[in-house]
XYZ file of C-alpha atoms in Angstrom:
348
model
C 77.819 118.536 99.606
C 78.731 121.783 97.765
C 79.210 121.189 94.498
C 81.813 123.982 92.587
C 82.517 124.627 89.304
C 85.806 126.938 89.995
C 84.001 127.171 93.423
C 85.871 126.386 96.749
C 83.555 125.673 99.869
C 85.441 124.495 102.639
C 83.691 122.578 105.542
C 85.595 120.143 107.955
C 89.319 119.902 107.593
C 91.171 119.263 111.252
C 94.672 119.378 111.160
C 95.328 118.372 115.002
C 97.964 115.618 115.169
C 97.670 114.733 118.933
C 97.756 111.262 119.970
C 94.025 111.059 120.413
C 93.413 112.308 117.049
C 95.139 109.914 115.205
C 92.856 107.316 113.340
C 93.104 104.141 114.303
C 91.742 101.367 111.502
C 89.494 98.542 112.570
C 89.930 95.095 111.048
C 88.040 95.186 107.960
C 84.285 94.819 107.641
C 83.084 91.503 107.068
C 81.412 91.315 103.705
C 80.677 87.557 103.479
C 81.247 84.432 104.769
C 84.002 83.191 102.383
C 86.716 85.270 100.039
C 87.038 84.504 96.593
C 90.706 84.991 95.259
C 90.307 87.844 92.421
C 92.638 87.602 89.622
C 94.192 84.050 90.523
C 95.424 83.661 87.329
C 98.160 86.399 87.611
C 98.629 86.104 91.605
C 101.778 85.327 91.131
C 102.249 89.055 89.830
C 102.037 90.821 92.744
C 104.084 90.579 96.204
C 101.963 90.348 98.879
C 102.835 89.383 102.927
C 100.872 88.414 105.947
C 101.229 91.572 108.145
C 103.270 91.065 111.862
C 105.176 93.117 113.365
C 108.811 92.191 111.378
C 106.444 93.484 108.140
C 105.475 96.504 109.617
C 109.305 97.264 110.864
C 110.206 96.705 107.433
C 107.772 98.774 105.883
C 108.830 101.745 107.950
C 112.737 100.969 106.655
C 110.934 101.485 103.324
C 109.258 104.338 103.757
C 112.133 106.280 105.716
C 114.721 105.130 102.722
C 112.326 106.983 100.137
C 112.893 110.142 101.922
C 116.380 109.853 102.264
C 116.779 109.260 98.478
C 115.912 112.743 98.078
C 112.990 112.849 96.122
C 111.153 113.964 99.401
C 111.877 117.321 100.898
C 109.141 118.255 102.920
C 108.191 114.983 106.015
C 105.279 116.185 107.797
C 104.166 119.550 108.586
C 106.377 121.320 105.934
C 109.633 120.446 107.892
C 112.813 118.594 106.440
C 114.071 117.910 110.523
C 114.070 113.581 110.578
C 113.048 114.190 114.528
C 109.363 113.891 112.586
C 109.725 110.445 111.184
C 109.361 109.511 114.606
C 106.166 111.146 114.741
C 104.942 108.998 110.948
C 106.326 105.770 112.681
C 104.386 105.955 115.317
C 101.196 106.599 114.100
C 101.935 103.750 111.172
C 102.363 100.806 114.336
C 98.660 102.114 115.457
C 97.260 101.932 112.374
C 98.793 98.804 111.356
C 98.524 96.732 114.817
C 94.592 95.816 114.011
C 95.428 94.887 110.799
C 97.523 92.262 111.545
C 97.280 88.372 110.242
C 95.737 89.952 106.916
C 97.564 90.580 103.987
C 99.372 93.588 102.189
C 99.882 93.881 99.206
C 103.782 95.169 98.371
C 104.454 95.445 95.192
C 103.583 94.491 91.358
C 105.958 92.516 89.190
C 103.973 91.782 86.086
C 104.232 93.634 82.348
C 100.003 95.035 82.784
C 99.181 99.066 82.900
C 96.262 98.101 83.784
C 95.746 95.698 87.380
C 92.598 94.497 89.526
C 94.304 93.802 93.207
C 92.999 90.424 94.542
C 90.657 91.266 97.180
C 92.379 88.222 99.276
C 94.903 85.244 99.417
C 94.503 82.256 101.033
C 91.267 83.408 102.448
C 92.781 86.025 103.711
C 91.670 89.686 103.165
C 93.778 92.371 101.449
C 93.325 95.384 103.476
C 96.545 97.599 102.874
C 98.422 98.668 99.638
C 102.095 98.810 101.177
C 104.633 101.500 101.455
C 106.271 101.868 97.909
C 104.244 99.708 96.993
C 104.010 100.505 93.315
C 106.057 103.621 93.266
C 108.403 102.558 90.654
C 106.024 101.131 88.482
C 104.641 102.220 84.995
C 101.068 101.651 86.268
C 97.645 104.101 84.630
C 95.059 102.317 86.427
C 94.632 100.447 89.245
C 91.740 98.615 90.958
C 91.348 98.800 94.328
C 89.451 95.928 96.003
C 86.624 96.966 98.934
C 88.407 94.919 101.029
C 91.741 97.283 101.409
C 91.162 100.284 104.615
C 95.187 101.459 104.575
C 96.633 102.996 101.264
C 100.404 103.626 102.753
C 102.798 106.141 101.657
C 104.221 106.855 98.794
C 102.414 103.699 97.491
C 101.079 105.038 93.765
C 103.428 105.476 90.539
C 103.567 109.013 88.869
C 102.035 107.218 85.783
C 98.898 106.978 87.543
C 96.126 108.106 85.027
C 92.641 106.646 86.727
C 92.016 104.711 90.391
C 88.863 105.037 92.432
C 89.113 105.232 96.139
C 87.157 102.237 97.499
C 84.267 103.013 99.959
C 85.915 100.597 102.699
C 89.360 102.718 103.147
C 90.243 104.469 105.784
C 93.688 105.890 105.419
C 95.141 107.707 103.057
C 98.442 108.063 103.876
C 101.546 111.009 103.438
C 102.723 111.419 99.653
C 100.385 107.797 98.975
C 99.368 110.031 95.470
C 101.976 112.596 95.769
C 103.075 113.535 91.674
C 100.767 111.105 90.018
C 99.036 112.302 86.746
C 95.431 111.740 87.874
C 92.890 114.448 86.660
C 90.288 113.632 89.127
C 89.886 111.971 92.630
C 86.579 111.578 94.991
C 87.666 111.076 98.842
C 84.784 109.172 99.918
C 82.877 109.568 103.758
C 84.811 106.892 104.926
C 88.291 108.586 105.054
C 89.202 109.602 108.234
C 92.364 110.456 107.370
C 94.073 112.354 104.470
C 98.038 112.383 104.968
C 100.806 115.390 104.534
C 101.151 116.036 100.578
C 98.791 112.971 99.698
C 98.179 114.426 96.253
C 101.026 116.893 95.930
C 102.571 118.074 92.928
C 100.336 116.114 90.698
C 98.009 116.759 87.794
C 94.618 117.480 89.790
C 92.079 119.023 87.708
C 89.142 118.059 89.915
C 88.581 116.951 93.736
C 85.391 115.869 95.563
C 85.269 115.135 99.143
C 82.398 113.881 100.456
C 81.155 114.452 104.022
C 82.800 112.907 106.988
C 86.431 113.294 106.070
C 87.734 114.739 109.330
C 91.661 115.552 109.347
C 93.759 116.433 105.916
C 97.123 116.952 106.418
C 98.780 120.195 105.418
C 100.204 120.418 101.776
C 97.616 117.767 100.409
C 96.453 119.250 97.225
C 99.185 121.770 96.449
C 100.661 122.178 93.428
C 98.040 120.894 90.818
C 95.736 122.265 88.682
C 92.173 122.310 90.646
C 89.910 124.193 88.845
C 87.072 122.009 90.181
C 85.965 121.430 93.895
C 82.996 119.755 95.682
C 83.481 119.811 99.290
C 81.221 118.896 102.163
C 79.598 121.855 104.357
C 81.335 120.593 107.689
C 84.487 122.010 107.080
C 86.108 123.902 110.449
C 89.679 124.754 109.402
C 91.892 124.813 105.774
C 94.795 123.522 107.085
C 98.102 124.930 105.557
C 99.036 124.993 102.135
C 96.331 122.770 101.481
C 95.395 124.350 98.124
C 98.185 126.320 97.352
C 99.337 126.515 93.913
C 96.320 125.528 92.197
C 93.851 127.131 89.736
C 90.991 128.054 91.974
C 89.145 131.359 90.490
C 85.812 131.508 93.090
C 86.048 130.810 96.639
C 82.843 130.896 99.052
C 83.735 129.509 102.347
C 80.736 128.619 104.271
C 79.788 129.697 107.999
C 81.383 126.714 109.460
C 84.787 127.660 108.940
C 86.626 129.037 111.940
C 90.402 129.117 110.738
C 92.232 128.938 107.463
C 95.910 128.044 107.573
C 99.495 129.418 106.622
C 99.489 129.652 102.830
C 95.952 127.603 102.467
C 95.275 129.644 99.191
C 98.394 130.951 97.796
C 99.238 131.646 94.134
C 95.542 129.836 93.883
C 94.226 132.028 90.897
C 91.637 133.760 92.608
C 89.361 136.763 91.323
C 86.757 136.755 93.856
C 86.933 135.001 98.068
C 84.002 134.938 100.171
C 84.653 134.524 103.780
C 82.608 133.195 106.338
C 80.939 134.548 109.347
C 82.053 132.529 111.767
C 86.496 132.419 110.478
C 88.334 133.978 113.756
C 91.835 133.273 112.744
C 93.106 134.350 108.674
C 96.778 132.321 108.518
C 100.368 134.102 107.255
C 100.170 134.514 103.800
C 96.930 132.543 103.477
C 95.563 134.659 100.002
C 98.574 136.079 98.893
C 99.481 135.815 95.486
C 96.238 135.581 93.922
C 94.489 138.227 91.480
C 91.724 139.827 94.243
C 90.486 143.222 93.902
C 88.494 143.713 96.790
C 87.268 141.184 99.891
C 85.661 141.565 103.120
C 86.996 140.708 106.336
C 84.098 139.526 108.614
C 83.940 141.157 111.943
C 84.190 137.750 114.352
C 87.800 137.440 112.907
C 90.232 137.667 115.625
C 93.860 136.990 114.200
C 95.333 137.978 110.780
C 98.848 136.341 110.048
C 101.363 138.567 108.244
C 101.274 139.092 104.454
C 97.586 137.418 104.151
C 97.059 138.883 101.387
C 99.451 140.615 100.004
C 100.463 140.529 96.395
C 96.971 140.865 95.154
C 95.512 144.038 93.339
C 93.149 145.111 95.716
C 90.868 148.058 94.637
C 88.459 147.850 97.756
C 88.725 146.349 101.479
C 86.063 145.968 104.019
C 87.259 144.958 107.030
C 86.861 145.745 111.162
C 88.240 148.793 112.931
C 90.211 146.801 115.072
C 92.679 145.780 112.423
C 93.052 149.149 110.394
C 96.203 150.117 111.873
C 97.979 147.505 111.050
C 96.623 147.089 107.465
C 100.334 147.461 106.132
C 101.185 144.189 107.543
C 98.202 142.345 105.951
C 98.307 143.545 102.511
C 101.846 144.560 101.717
C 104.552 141.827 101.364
C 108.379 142.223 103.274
C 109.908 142.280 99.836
C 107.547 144.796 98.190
C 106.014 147.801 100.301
C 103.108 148.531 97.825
C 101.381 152.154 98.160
C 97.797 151.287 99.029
C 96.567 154.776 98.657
C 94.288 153.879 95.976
C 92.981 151.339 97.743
C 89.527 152.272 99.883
C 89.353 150.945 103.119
C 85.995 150.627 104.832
C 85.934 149.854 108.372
C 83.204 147.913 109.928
């Protein structure tokens, strides 16, 4: 773990969304012999179903509907074409399937700000906070049982001040924290799975992910205010847009980074980016937008996208031969051709 104080270090992000790729939850760990109902006084708060396949059916009717309101632009992968909620349905019937016979918890009814889920009902484990689930509630902390593996989409209320991943989950899915108002979040070891614009547009001041986390989806901490970053030292690629938008000042990426997506950095608030030896492929617009005056582009890089890292004020620029007739492309944007005369260029 690399701890950062206005420090980026990037270690083991896979954005590959092939079939084989797509994690699929196990029936929960078995803690003990028998359940204790948490909370049974105010049980009757919550909705809650035993999950089959008409439950997960509906659940995808809910999920699909919140798009459609409008409040959702972007699906998956930064596209607004519906062919991809085909793509979000399927993967929810994998991850679902094992879970079935348990419960799910779908929604909150009570007057508290405050709630502690029941960790199961009728001897029956909780193990999935539904689609929606509290979405359109006025909720600023909620406690998450060690029971639950499957936090579903959009299933946290903007009002969301303070939760604490439990060690147990699995998935978290697309949007699940998308414009809450928490100021800090730790993705534990456990998560295999970080969805499409999980924490988007919120109020992120502070992120840790720990070790073992092994595919984010792109967009998932955009638009926030991360100033604060501990990442693992496994990371192999920054997916796109994945900290766009943010208020990053330091990045060091370490040696295990091979790629860093479309846009991963832009309008981040960077001063100063060290890349690492081993990053062959630099995405479209991946730095642009920030406030660098100088960088150095390692030698095993291979591929530079277009406008990398443009609209930055660059006073110095190490990077290979190979690319140096083409450093236009790199460093100016399509909108503004900026004279880079005054900028040295050393070529490695």
């Amino acid at each position: 773990m690399i701890n950062a104080g206005k420090v980026i270090d990037n270690t083991s992000f896979s954005n590959n969304t092939s079939e084989n790729s797509i994690a699929k939850i196990q029936s929960p760990i078995k803690e003990e012999s028998t359940h204790n109902i948490e909370n049974t006084s105010d049980l009757a708060d919550y909705n809650y179903a035993i999950i089959d396949d008409k439950l997960i059916e509906e659940q995808i009717k809910i999920r699909n509907s919140l798009i459609d309101s409008g409040d959702w632009t972007e699906i998956r992968g930064g596209t607004t074409d519906k062919s991809s909620y085909g793509s979000w349905e399927a993967d929810f019937r994998k991850r679902m399937t094992p879970l079935k016979g348990q419960i799910v918890v779908t929604g909150y009814k009570g007057n508290k700000d405050d709630i502690t889920i029941p960790s199961c009902v009728n001897d029956k484990k909780v193990v999935a906070i539904g689609v929606g689930a509290f979405f359109n509630n006025k909720l600023k902390k909620v406690n998450i049982p060690n029971s639950v593996v499957f936090l579903c989409s959009h299933s946290m209320p903007k009002t969301l001040e303070s939760m604490e991943i439990p060690a147990n989950v699995k998935i978290i899915d697309d949007y699940c924290f998308k414009s809450t108002s928490l100021k800090s979040i730790t993705i534990p070891k456990t998560v295999e799975e970080v969805g499409y614009y999980a924490f988007d547009l919120g109020q992120l001041q502070s992120v840790t992910i720990e070790s073992g986390s092994t595919k984010i989806g792109a967009g998932a901490f955009e638009y926030n205010h991360i100033s604060t970053l501990n990442l693992p030292n496994d990371i192999k690629t920054i997916p796109d847009w994945t900290f766009a938008n943010n208020s990053l000042e330091t990045l060091k990426l370490p040696d295990s980074v091979t790629e860093i997506g479309e846009s991963a950095f832009e309008n981040s608030g960077l001063t100063s980016v060290s890349i690492g030896k081993k990053v062959s492929k630099i995405g479209v617009e991946a730095f642009t937008s920030n406030h660098l005056t100088e960088i150095t582009i390692p030698n095993n890089v291979d591929e530079i996208g277009e406008y990398a890292f443009s609209d930055n004020n660059f006073t110095s620029v190490t990077m290979p031969k190979k690319f140096s007739d083409e450093k236009d492309t790199y460093f100016n944007d399509e909108e503004d051709s900026t004279d880079l005369s005054d900028v040295k260029f050393n070529l490695i």
